[in-house]
Coordinates of C-alpha atoms in Angstrom, one line a residue:
Chain A
M1 CA 43.4 -3.0 -0.7
S2 CA 41.2 -1.3 -3.2
A3 CA 40.4 -2.7 -6.6
Q4 CA 43.9 -2.8 -8.1
T5 CA 44.1 -6.5 -7.5
N6 CA 41.5 -7.4 -10.1
T7 CA 42.0 -10.8 -11.6
R8 CA 39.1 -10.3 -13.9
P9 CA 39.3 -7.1 -15.9
A10 CA 36.2 -5.2 -16.8
T11 CA 34.6 -6.9 -19.8
A12 CA 33.4 -3.6 -21.2
G13 CA 34.2 0.1 -20.9
T14 CA 32.4 2.1 -18.3
Y15 CA 28.8 2.8 -19.2
E16 CA 28.3 6.5 -20.0
P17 CA 24.8 7.7 -19.5
P18 CA 23.2 10.1 -22.0
A19 CA 23.0 13.7 -21.0
E20 CA 20.4 14.6 -18.4
P21 CA 17.6 17.0 -19.1
S22 CA 17.6 19.9 -16.7
A23 CA 15.8 19.4 -13.4
K24 CA 12.5 21.3 -13.5
F25 CA 10.2 22.1 -10.5
T26 CA 7.2 21.4 -12.7
D27 CA 8.2 17.8 -13.0
L28 CA 8.0 17.5 -9.3
L29 CA 4.5 19.2 -9.3
A30 CA 3.4 16.7 -11.9
A31 CA 4.8 13.8 -9.8
E32 CA 3.0 15.0 -6.7
W33 CA -0.2 15.4 -8.6
I34 CA 0.1 11.8 -9.8
K35 CA 0.9 10.6 -6.3
L36 CA -2.1 12.3 -4.8
W37 CA -4.7 11.1 -7.2
S38 CA -3.3 7.6 -7.6
L39 CA -4.2 6.8 -4.0
R40 CA -7.7 5.4 -4.6
S41 CA -9.2 6.7 -1.3
I42 CA -8.3 10.4 -2.0
P43 CA -10.7 11.2 -4.9
W44 CA -13.5 9.4 -3.1
F45 CA -12.8 11.2 0.2
I46 CA -12.7 14.6 -1.5
L47 CA -15.9 13.9 -3.5
L48 CA -17.8 12.7 -0.4
S49 CA -16.5 15.6 1.7
A50 CA -17.7 18.1 -0.9
L51 CA -21.1 16.5 -1.1
A52 CA -21.4 16.4 2.8
T53 CA -20.4 20.1 3.1
I54 CA -22.7 21.3 0.5
G55 CA -25.5 19.1 1.9
V56 CA -25.1 20.4 5.5
N57 CA -25.2 24.0 4.3
A58 CA -28.2 23.5 2.0
N59 CA -30.0 21.7 4.8
A60 CA -29.5 24.8 7.1
A61 CA -31.2 27.0 4.5
R62 CA -33.9 24.4 3.8
S63 CA -34.8 24.1 7.5
A64 CA -34.9 27.8 8.0
R65 CA -37.4 28.1 5.1
A66 CA -39.4 25.2 6.5
D67 CA -39.5 26.7 10.0
W68 CA -40.2 30.3 8.8
P69 CA -44.0 30.2 9.2
S70 CA -43.7 29.3 12.9
W71 CA -41.3 32.2 13.7
T72 CA -42.4 35.5 15.3
P73 CA -42.1 38.6 13.1
D74 CA -39.1 39.7 15.2
H75 CA -37.4 36.4 14.7
Q76 CA -38.1 36.6 11.0
A77 CA -36.6 40.1 10.8
Y78 CA -33.6 39.0 12.8
Y79 CA -33.0 36.0 10.5
V80 CA -33.2 38.2 7.4
R81 CA -30.7 40.6 8.9
Y82 CA -28.2 38.2 10.6
G83 CA -29.1 34.6 9.7
A84 CA -29.5 34.3 5.9
L85 CA -25.9 35.1 4.9
P86 CA -24.1 32.9 7.5
D87 CA -26.3 30.0 6.6
A88 CA -24.5 29.9 3.2
F89 CA -21.6 28.4 5.1
T90 CA -22.5 26.9 8.5
R91 CA -20.2 26.2 11.5
P92 CA -20.3 22.4 11.2
A93 CA -19.5 22.7 7.5
A94 CA -16.5 25.0 8.2
A95 CA -15.2 22.7 11.0
W96 CA -15.6 19.7 8.6
V97 CA -13.7 21.5 5.8
L98 CA -10.9 22.3 8.2
L99 CA -10.7 18.7 9.4
A100 CA -11.2 17.0 6.1
M101 CA -8.6 19.1 4.3
G102 CA -6.3 18.7 7.3
A103 CA -6.6 14.9 6.8
V104 CA -5.8 15.2 3.1
G105 CA -2.7 17.2 3.9
A106 CA -1.6 14.8 6.6
I107 CA -2.2 11.8 4.3
A108 CA 0.0 13.4 1.7
I109 CA 3.0 13.3 3.9
L110 CA 2.1 10.4 6.3
S111 CA 1.5 8.0 3.4
E112 CA 5.1 8.4 2.4
Q113 CA 6.6 8.5 5.9
T114 CA 4.8 5.5 7.3
S115 CA 5.2 3.3 4.3
G116 CA 8.9 4.1 3.6
L117 CA 8.0 5.6 0.2
L118 CA 9.7 8.8 1.3
R119 CA 13.0 6.9 1.0
T120 CA 12.2 6.0 -2.6
T121 CA 11.1 9.6 -3.3
F122 CA 14.2 11.2 -1.8
G123 CA 16.4 8.6 -3.5
A124 CA 14.9 9.6 -6.8
V125 CA 14.9 13.3 -6.0
P126 CA 17.7 14.2 -3.6
A127 CA 16.6 17.9 -3.7
R128 CA 14.4 17.3 -0.6
R129 CA 13.2 20.9 -0.1
E130 CA 12.0 20.9 -3.7
V131 CA 10.0 17.8 -3.0
I132 CA 8.3 19.2 0.1
A133 CA 7.8 22.5 -1.7
S134 CA 6.1 20.8 -4.6
K135 CA 3.9 18.8 -2.1
V136 CA 2.9 22.1 -0.4
V137 CA 2.0 23.7 -3.8
V138 CA 0.0 20.7 -5.0
I139 CA -1.8 20.2 -1.7
S140 CA -2.7 23.9 -1.3
A141 CA -3.9 24.1 -4.9
V142 CA -6.1 21.0 -4.5
A143 CA -7.5 22.2 -1.2
A144 CA -8.0 25.8 -2.5
G145 CA -9.9 24.3 -5.5
F146 CA -12.0 22.2 -3.2
G147 CA -12.7 25.2 -0.9
V148 CA -13.7 27.5 -3.8
L149 CA -15.9 24.9 -5.4
V150 CA -17.7 23.9 -2.1
V151 CA -18.1 27.5 -0.9
A152 CA -19.3 28.8 -4.3
V153 CA -21.9 26.0 -4.7
S154 CA -23.0 26.3 -1.1
F155 CA -23.4 30.1 -1.4
W156 CA -25.2 30.0 -4.7
L157 CA -27.5 27.2 -3.6
D158 CA -28.4 28.5 -0.1
E159 CA -28.9 32.1 -1.1
A160 CA -31.1 30.8 -3.9
I161 CA -33.2 28.8 -1.4
L162 CA -33.5 31.9 0.8
A163 CA -34.1 34.3 -2.0
G164 CA -36.9 36.8 -1.5
K165 CA -38.5 37.4 1.9
Y166 CA -36.2 34.9 3.6
G167 CA -33.2 37.3 3.2
G168 CA -31.1 35.5 0.6
V169 CA -28.4 37.9 -0.7
S170 CA -26.1 38.2 -3.7
I171 CA -22.3 38.1 -3.6
G172 CA -22.3 41.9 -3.8
H173 CA -23.9 42.1 -0.3
P174 CA -21.7 43.6 2.3
G175 CA -19.7 40.9 4.0
A176 CA -20.7 38.2 1.5
L177 CA -17.4 38.2 -0.4
R178 CA -15.5 38.1 2.9
L179 CA -17.6 35.1 4.0
V180 CA -16.9 33.3 0.8
A181 CA -13.2 34.1 0.8
A182 CA -12.7 33.2 4.5
S183 CA -14.6 29.9 4.1
A184 CA -12.8 28.9 0.9
L185 CA -9.4 29.7 2.4
L186 CA -10.1 27.6 5.4
A187 CA -9.5 24.6 3.1
P188 CA -5.8 25.3 2.2
V189 CA -5.1 26.5 5.7
G190 CA -6.4 23.2 7.1
A191 CA -4.5 21.2 4.5
L192 CA -1.2 22.8 5.2
V193 CA -1.7 22.5 9.0
G194 CA -2.4 18.8 8.4
L195 CA 0.7 18.4 6.3
A196 CA 2.9 20.1 8.9
L197 CA 1.4 18.0 11.8
G198 CA 1.9 14.8 9.8
A199 CA 5.5 15.9 9.1
V200 CA 6.2 16.6 12.7
I201 CA 4.2 13.8 14.4
R202 CA 4.9 11.1 11.8
H203 CA 2.1 8.9 13.3
S204 CA -1.3 8.7 11.7
V205 CA -3.5 8.3 14.7
A206 CA -1.8 11.0 16.8
T207 CA -1.9 13.4 13.8
M208 CA -5.7 12.9 13.3
V209 CA -6.4 13.3 17.0
T210 CA -4.4 16.6 17.1
L211 CA -6.3 17.8 14.0
F212 CA -9.6 16.9 15.6
L213 CA -8.6 18.9 18.7
L214 CA -7.7 21.9 16.6
A215 CA -10.8 21.8 14.4
F216 CA -13.5 20.8 16.9
I217 CA -12.5 20.5 20.5
L218 CA -10.4 23.6 21.3
P219 CA -12.6 26.2 19.5
T220 CA -15.6 25.1 21.5
T221 CA -14.1 24.3 24.9
I222 CA -11.9 27.2 25.8
N223 CA -13.8 30.3 27.1
D224 CA -12.5 33.7 26.1
N225 CA -13.2 35.6 29.3
T226 CA -9.6 36.1 30.4
H227 CA -7.0 37.8 28.2
L228 CA -4.9 34.7 27.9
S229 CA -7.7 32.4 26.9
A230 CA -9.0 35.0 24.5
V231 CA -5.6 35.2 22.8
I232 CA -5.5 31.4 22.5
T233 CA -9.0 31.1 21.1
N234 CA -8.6 34.1 18.8
A235 CA -5.4 32.5 17.4
L236 CA -7.2 29.3 16.3
P237 CA -8.0 29.1 12.6
F238 CA -11.6 28.1 13.2
R239 CA -12.2 31.0 15.5
A240 CA -10.6 33.3 13.0
W241 CA -13.1 32.0 10.5
T242 CA -16.0 32.7 12.9
R243 CA -14.8 36.3 13.2
L244 CA -14.4 36.8 9.5
I245 CA -18.0 35.7 8.7
L246 CA -19.5 38.2 11.2
Q247 CA -21.0 41.1 9.4
S248 CA -20.9 43.5 12.4
T249 CA -18.7 44.4 15.2
I250 CA -18.7 42.2 18.3
N251 CA -20.4 43.4 21.5
G252 CA -20.3 42.0 24.9
Q253 CA -16.9 40.2 24.6
P254 CA -14.1 41.5 26.8
F255 CA -11.3 40.8 24.3
P256 CA -12.8 40.7 20.8
S257 CA -10.7 39.8 17.8
T258 CA -10.5 42.0 14.7
I259 CA -10.9 41.3 11.0
G260 CA -7.3 42.1 10.4
G261 CA -6.3 39.9 13.3
A262 CA -8.3 37.0 11.9
W263 CA -6.7 37.3 8.5
T264 CA -3.3 37.4 10.3
V265 CA -4.2 34.2 12.1
Y266 CA -4.8 32.5 8.7
A267 CA -1.5 33.8 7.4
V268 CA 0.6 32.9 10.4
W269 CA -0.7 29.3 10.6
T270 CA 0.0 28.9 6.9
A271 CA 3.5 30.3 7.2
V272 CA 4.4 28.3 10.3
A273 CA 3.0 25.1 8.7
V274 CA 5.0 25.5 5.5
S275 CA 8.2 26.5 7.3
L276 CA 7.9 23.5 9.7
A277 CA 7.4 21.0 6.8
L278 CA 10.3 22.5 4.8
A279 CA 12.6 22.7 7.8
I280 CA 12.0 19.3 9.4
V281 CA 11.4 16.7 6.7
P282 CA 14.5 17.3 4.6
K283 CA 16.8 17.2 7.7
R284 CA 15.8 13.7 8.8
D285 CA 17.8 10.5 7.9
Q286 CA 15.5 8.3 5.9
Chain B
M1 CA 32.4 4.2 -9.5
I2 CA 31.5 4.3 -5.9
E3 CA 34.1 5.7 -3.5
V4 CA 33.6 5.4 0.2
S5 CA 36.2 7.0 2.4
N6 CA 36.5 7.0 6.2
L7 CA 32.7 6.7 6.4
T8 CA 31.4 6.7 9.9
K9 CA 27.8 6.7 11.2
R10 CA 26.9 7.0 14.9
Y11 CA 23.4 6.8 16.4
G12 CA 24.0 8.1 19.9
R13 CA 26.6 5.8 21.4
T14 CA 26.1 3.0 18.8
I15 CA 28.6 3.0 15.9
A16 CA 26.8 1.5 12.9
V17 CA 29.6 2.2 10.4
N18 CA 33.1 2.7 11.6
D19 CA 35.7 4.4 9.4
L20 CA 34.8 2.4 6.3
S21 CA 36.8 2.9 3.1
F22 CA 36.4 1.0 -0.2
I23 CA 36.0 1.5 -3.9
V24 CA 33.4 -0.2 -6.1
R25 CA 34.4 -0.1 -9.8
S26 CA 32.3 -0.3 -12.9
G27 CA 32.1 -3.4 -15.0
H28 CA 31.8 -5.8 -12.1
V29 CA 29.2 -7.2 -9.7
T30 CA 30.5 -6.3 -6.3
G31 CA 29.1 -8.2 -3.4
F32 CA 28.6 -6.4 -0.1
L33 CA 28.7 -9.1 2.6
G34 CA 28.3 -9.1 6.3
P35 CA 26.2 -10.6 9.0
N36 CA 22.9 -8.9 10.0
G37 CA 23.6 -5.6 11.8
A38 CA 27.0 -5.2 10.2
G39 CA 26.1 -1.8 8.8
K40 CA 25.5 -2.7 5.2
S41 CA 22.1 -1.0 4.8
T42 CA 23.3 2.1 6.7
T43 CA 26.3 2.3 4.3
L44 CA 24.1 1.9 1.2
R45 CA 21.8 4.6 2.5
M46 CA 24.7 6.9 3.1
I47 CA 25.9 6.2 -0.5
L48 CA 22.5 7.1 -1.8
G49 CA 22.4 10.2 0.4
L50 CA 19.4 9.2 2.5
H51 CA 21.5 9.2 5.7
A52 CA 23.9 11.9 6.5
P53 CA 27.3 10.5 7.5
S54 CA 28.7 11.4 11.0
S55 CA 32.0 11.8 9.2
G56 CA 33.7 10.7 6.0
T57 CA 32.3 10.8 2.5
A58 CA 30.5 8.5 0.0
T59 CA 30.5 9.6 -3.6
V60 CA 29.1 8.1 -6.8
D61 CA 31.1 9.1 -9.9
G62 CA 32.8 11.8 -7.9
C63 CA 29.7 13.4 -6.6
E64 CA 27.7 13.1 -3.4
C65 CA 24.2 11.9 -4.1
R66 CA 22.5 14.4 -1.9
S67 CA 24.1 17.3 -3.8
R68 CA 22.3 16.3 -7.0
R69 CA 18.8 17.6 -7.7
R70 CA 17.6 14.4 -9.5
G71 CA 18.9 10.9 -8.9
L72 CA 17.3 8.2 -11.0
R73 CA 19.5 8.8 -14.1
R74 CA 22.7 8.5 -12.0
V75 CA 22.0 5.9 -9.3
G76 CA 19.2 3.3 -9.3
A77 CA 18.6 1.7 -5.9
L78 CA 16.5 -1.1 -4.4
L79 CA 16.9 -0.6 -0.7
D80 CA 13.8 -2.2 0.8
A81 CA 11.0 -3.8 -1.1
G82 CA 8.6 -2.3 1.4
D83 CA 9.5 1.3 0.4
M84 CA 6.3 1.8 -1.6
H85 CA 2.7 2.6 -0.9
G86 CA 0.4 -0.4 -1.0
G87 CA -2.5 1.7 -2.2
R88 CA -1.0 2.5 -5.7
T89 CA -0.7 0.3 -8.7
A90 CA 2.7 -0.8 -9.8
H91 CA 2.3 1.3 -12.9
N92 CA 1.4 4.5 -11.0
H93 CA 4.3 3.9 -8.6
L94 CA 6.7 3.9 -11.5
R95 CA 4.8 6.7 -13.3
F96 CA 5.3 9.3 -10.6
L97 CA 8.9 8.3 -10.1
A98 CA 9.6 8.6 -13.9
R99 CA 7.8 12.0 -14.0
S100 CA 9.8 13.4 -11.1
N101 CA 13.0 12.8 -13.1
A102 CA 11.7 13.7 -16.5
I103 CA 12.0 10.1 -17.7
P104 CA 9.7 9.3 -20.7
R105 CA 6.6 7.4 -19.8
S106 CA 7.5 4.6 -22.3
R107 CA 10.3 3.6 -19.8
V108 CA 7.7 2.6 -17.3
D109 CA 6.2 -0.1 -19.6
H110 CA 9.8 -1.1 -20.6
V111 CA 11.1 -1.8 -17.1
L112 CA 7.8 -3.5 -16.1
R113 CA 8.3 -5.8 -19.0
E114 CA 12.0 -6.3 -18.1
V115 CA 11.1 -7.6 -14.6
G116 CA 8.1 -9.6 -15.8
L117 CA 5.4 -7.5 -14.1
T118 CA 3.5 -6.4 -17.2
A119 CA 0.5 -8.5 -16.4
A120 CA 0.4 -7.1 -12.8
A121 CA 1.0 -3.5 -13.8
N122 CA -2.5 -2.3 -12.9
R123 CA -2.8 -4.3 -9.6
R124 CA -2.4 -2.6 -6.3
I125 CA 1.0 -3.1 -4.7
G126 CA -0.7 -4.1 -1.5
D127 CA -1.8 -7.3 -3.1
F128 CA 1.8 -8.1 -4.3
S129 CA 3.9 -10.9 -2.8
L130 CA 7.4 -10.0 -1.4
G131 CA 8.9 -11.4 -4.6
M132 CA 6.7 -9.2 -6.8
R133 CA 7.6 -6.1 -4.7
Q134 CA 11.2 -7.0 -5.0
R135 CA 10.8 -7.1 -8.8
L136 CA 9.0 -3.8 -8.8
G137 CA 11.8 -2.3 -6.7
I138 CA 14.2 -3.5 -9.3
A139 CA 12.1 -2.0 -12.0
A140 CA 12.2 1.4 -10.2
A141 CA 16.0 1.1 -9.9
L142 CA 16.3 0.5 -13.7
L143 CA 13.9 3.3 -14.6
G144 CA 16.5 6.0 -15.2
D145 CA 18.9 3.6 -17.0
P146 CA 21.6 4.6 -14.5
P147 CA 25.3 3.8 -14.6
T148 CA 25.3 2.8 -10.9
L149 CA 23.0 0.4 -9.2
L150 CA 22.6 -0.4 -5.5
F151 CA 20.7 -3.5 -4.4
D152 CA 20.1 -4.3 -0.8
E153 CA 19.3 -8.0 -0.4
P154 CA 17.6 -8.2 -3.9
L155 CA 17.1 -12.0 -3.7
N156 CA 14.9 -11.9 -0.6
G157 CA 11.5 -13.5 -1.2
L158 CA 12.3 -14.5 -4.8
D159 CA 11.3 -17.9 -6.2
P160 CA 14.1 -19.9 -8.0
E161 CA 13.1 -18.4 -11.3
G162 CA 13.3 -15.0 -9.8
V163 CA 16.8 -15.7 -8.3
L164 CA 18.1 -16.8 -11.7
F165 CA 16.5 -13.7 -13.3
V166 CA 18.2 -11.3 -10.8
R167 CA 21.6 -13.1 -11.1
G168 CA 21.4 -12.8 -14.9
L169 CA 20.3 -9.2 -14.7
L170 CA 23.1 -8.2 -12.3
K171 CA 25.7 -9.9 -14.6
R172 CA 24.3 -8.2 -17.7
L173 CA 24.3 -4.8 -16.0
A174 CA 27.9 -5.2 -15.1
T175 CA 28.8 -6.4 -18.6
E176 CA 27.3 -3.3 -19.9
G177 CA 29.9 -1.4 -18.0
R178 CA 27.8 -0.3 -15.0
T179 CA 28.7 -0.3 -11.4
V180 CA 26.7 -2.9 -9.6
F181 CA 26.8 -3.1 -5.8
V182 CA 24.7 -5.8 -4.1
S183 CA 24.4 -6.5 -0.4
S184 CA 23.7 -9.9 1.1
H185 CA 24.1 -11.7 4.4
L186 CA 24.3 -15.0 2.5
M187 CA 27.6 -16.0 1.1
A188 CA 26.1 -18.7 -1.0
E189 CA 24.1 -16.1 -2.9
M190 CA 27.2 -14.1 -3.7
E191 CA 29.3 -17.1 -4.8
H192 CA 27.3 -17.3 -8.0
T193 CA 26.7 -13.6 -8.5
A194 CA 29.6 -11.4 -7.5
D195 CA 33.0 -11.0 -9.1
R196 CA 34.4 -9.0 -6.1
L197 CA 33.5 -8.9 -2.5
I198 CA 33.5 -6.3 0.2
V199 CA 33.0 -7.9 3.6
V200 CA 32.1 -5.9 6.7
G201 CA 31.5 -6.9 10.3
R202 CA 30.3 -4.5 13.0
G203 CA 30.6 -1.6 10.7
A204 CA 34.2 -2.1 9.8
L205 CA 35.9 -3.4 6.7
L206 CA 37.1 -7.1 6.9
A207 CA 38.0 -7.8 3.3
D208 CA 38.0 -6.2 -0.2
E209 CA 39.1 -8.7 -2.9
T210 CA 37.9 -11.0 -5.7
V211 CA 35.7 -14.0 -4.9
A212 CA 38.6 -16.3 -5.8
E213 CA 41.0 -14.5 -3.4
F214 CA 38.4 -14.6 -0.7
A215 CA 37.8 -18.3 -1.1
A216 CA 41.6 -18.9 -0.9
R217 CA 42.1 -16.7 2.2
G218 CA 39.8 -18.4 4.6
S219 CA 39.8 -21.9 3.4
R220 CA 42.1 -24.5 4.9
H221 CA 43.1 -26.8 2.2
S222 CA 42.8 -30.4 3.3
V223 CA 43.3 -33.7 1.7
E224 CA 41.2 -36.8 2.4
V225 CA 43.1 -40.1 2.2
R226 CA 41.9 -43.7 2.4
T227 CA 44.5 -46.4 2.8
D228 CA 44.8 -50.0 3.9
D229 CA 47.7 -49.1 6.2
P230 CA 46.8 -46.0 8.0
T231 CA 49.3 -46.5 10.8
T232 CA 52.4 -46.4 8.6
L233 CA 51.1 -43.5 6.5
V234 CA 50.1 -41.4 9.5
A235 CA 53.6 -41.8 11.0
A236 CA 55.2 -40.9 7.7
L237 CA 53.0 -37.9 7.1
T238 CA 53.5 -36.6 10.6
A239 CA 57.2 -36.9 10.1
E240 CA 56.8 -34.7 7.1
G241 CA 55.1 -32.0 9.2
A242 CA 51.5 -32.7 8.3
Q243 CA 48.6 -32.6 10.7
V244 CA 46.5 -35.7 10.4
T245 CA 43.2 -36.6 11.9
Q246 CA 41.6 -40.0 11.6
A247 CA 37.9 -40.6 11.4
P248 CA 36.3 -43.8 13.0
D249 CA 35.8 -45.2 9.5
G250 CA 39.5 -44.9 8.8
L251 CA 39.3 -41.7 6.7
L252 CA 42.4 -39.6 7.2
T253 CA 42.2 -35.8 6.8
V254 CA 45.5 -34.3 6.1
T255 CA 46.4 -30.6 6.3
A256 CA 49.6 -28.7 5.6
V257 CA 50.8 -31.2 2.9
E258 CA 49.6 -31.2 -0.7
A259 CA 48.0 -34.2 -2.3
V260 CA 50.9 -34.9 -4.7
R261 CA 53.3 -35.0 -1.8
I262 CA 51.1 -37.4 0.1
A263 CA 51.0 -39.7 -3.0
K264 CA 54.8 -39.6 -3.2
I265 CA 55.2 -40.3 0.5
A266 CA 52.8 -43.2 0.2
A267 CA 54.5 -44.6 -2.8
A268 CA 57.9 -44.3 -1.1
R269 CA 56.6 -46.4 1.8
G270 CA 54.9 -48.8 -0.4
V271 CA 51.5 -48.0 1.1
L272 CA 48.4 -48.6 -1.0
V273 CA 46.1 -45.5 -1.3
H274 CA 42.5 -46.0 -2.4
E275 CA 41.3 -42.4 -2.3
L276 CA 43.0 -39.1 -2.4
T277 CA 40.8 -36.0 -2.6
T278 CA 41.7 -32.3 -2.1
R279 CA 39.0 -30.4 -0.3
T280 CA 39.0 -26.6 -0.6
G281 CA 37.0 -24.7 1.9
S282 CA 33.8 -23.1 0.6
L283 CA 33.2 -19.4 0.5
E284 CA 30.6 -20.0 3.1
Q285 CA 33.3 -21.4 5.4
A286 CA 35.7 -18.5 4.7
F287 CA 32.9 -16.0 5.4
M288 CA 32.0 -17.7 8.7
E289 CA 35.7 -17.7 9.8
L290 CA 36.2 -14.1 8.8
T291 CA 33.0 -12.7 10.4
G292 CA 32.8 -15.2 13.2
S293 CA 34.1 -12.7 15.8
S294 CA 32.1 -9.8 14.4
V295 CA 28.6 -11.2 14.5
E296 CA 26.3 -8.6 16.1
Y297 CA 23.4 -10.9 17.0
A298 CA 24.9 -14.2 17.7
T299 CA 22.9 -17.2 18.8
G300 CA 23.9 -19.2 21.8
E301 CA 27.0 -18.2 23.8
G302 CA 29.9 -18.5 21.4
A303 CA 30.2 -15.7 18.9

């Protein structure tokens, strides 16, 4: 019943395509780069997020300087010792970086899954793991670039505002480099968590709500008085960041986290996010 | 060449494609016909490697699509005109696809020109009509200049000029020696486009033959006869084994006897015949007869 009963023979020989160039991972990186920046909202969102983050941090330093004359000498001394360095990258700025980059990571995968573009992508590139891997690389690189830029500008600007008697420090100050690294890395960690959440949840609103819970709600609502709740809060990326920016050891907490533990939290979230995205998306029927 | 053998796809207890086997050869436009829900899209997705078959295989030029690292130079496909992001421009949509497969950038402008979208290249896809998206999807399929092309309902949403364009394109691609596989649920579309037909219903193969063979299979030849003495002629024809029905206006419809034979019988009886027309059933009719019992979403009670 197959095609042996042709009444009309082929009018031409079979078309032979020219030899294919070898498949290169860098082609996929370039494709993902084009994909990301050709969505008009992405460059604007990243630019506005950077300005907002830098603005929030600069405002913290500015208001400390403005309030300085009204503080007691004790308060002033305390700020010089414990307040001037952390004001280079404030808590709201860190939470915003986590959320904003999480959103960028989520959009990178959701914009393909919810529009059906992923079918087109996987039709063009059947090596699905390579596609997801290239997405992971491009998104992490863009987020890391964003993190480094925003943190470097904030640090330089804020510590310049606070230079002199207000306690502004240089990058060589103990703990300063760790604060800069921890804050900058929060961006790629957030982006990859967003990517993984988008890949698993496949629904835009639910993904954003989950990201919001992770970045804002959970870190501030769970107490850490019991062992279990302390383990949960210490395992959150935002709480890991708050530990990494502390210059001294923690007193008065029953189950304090450690610096090494906090870096491990960053690493584990990253590893789990990448593994999830690589394991789940290629397996699905498109 | 596309080879589908014993292909089956189950979703839970639903069987979308059931032990389907066929071959699509190069140099022809092969139509893939079936009512809605017959499993056409699922089959195309399995051929392209987007869906994993529950059992069986689907290969293109002897190779399963999902085992290739890059696809556009081997198989071009338009599955759903919606499979693109509305926020990008047409040009950027094709640009990243081309880049992923190391296709030169000049091909983007070339295929945009080919489908008539040059003027709209820098407009957002979100502002496109269905017909324009359809054209862009076709441009994406052509991007890698592939020897095999799959089109799922490519005429949806196209204006008459677009329909003519796509028909001409499909024929040209086949003439160039490519394998062209086009699904449709409308027989009338395929009548003017395809050389061969693969017909499915409820996920199973119903027919695999040329358009001419298909038309002959389902159609009941009939001859319409007008005469000034129907009574005599009906009696004579019935005696010859013909089935005759008579319309209120006197028109006789005769089956099982050819027109020449009817003329001879009439002449032998001395009956005057005014009109003698052979009616061959349309492809549409053949398609309806063949798929009538396999319609997944039938209207009314009879299916």
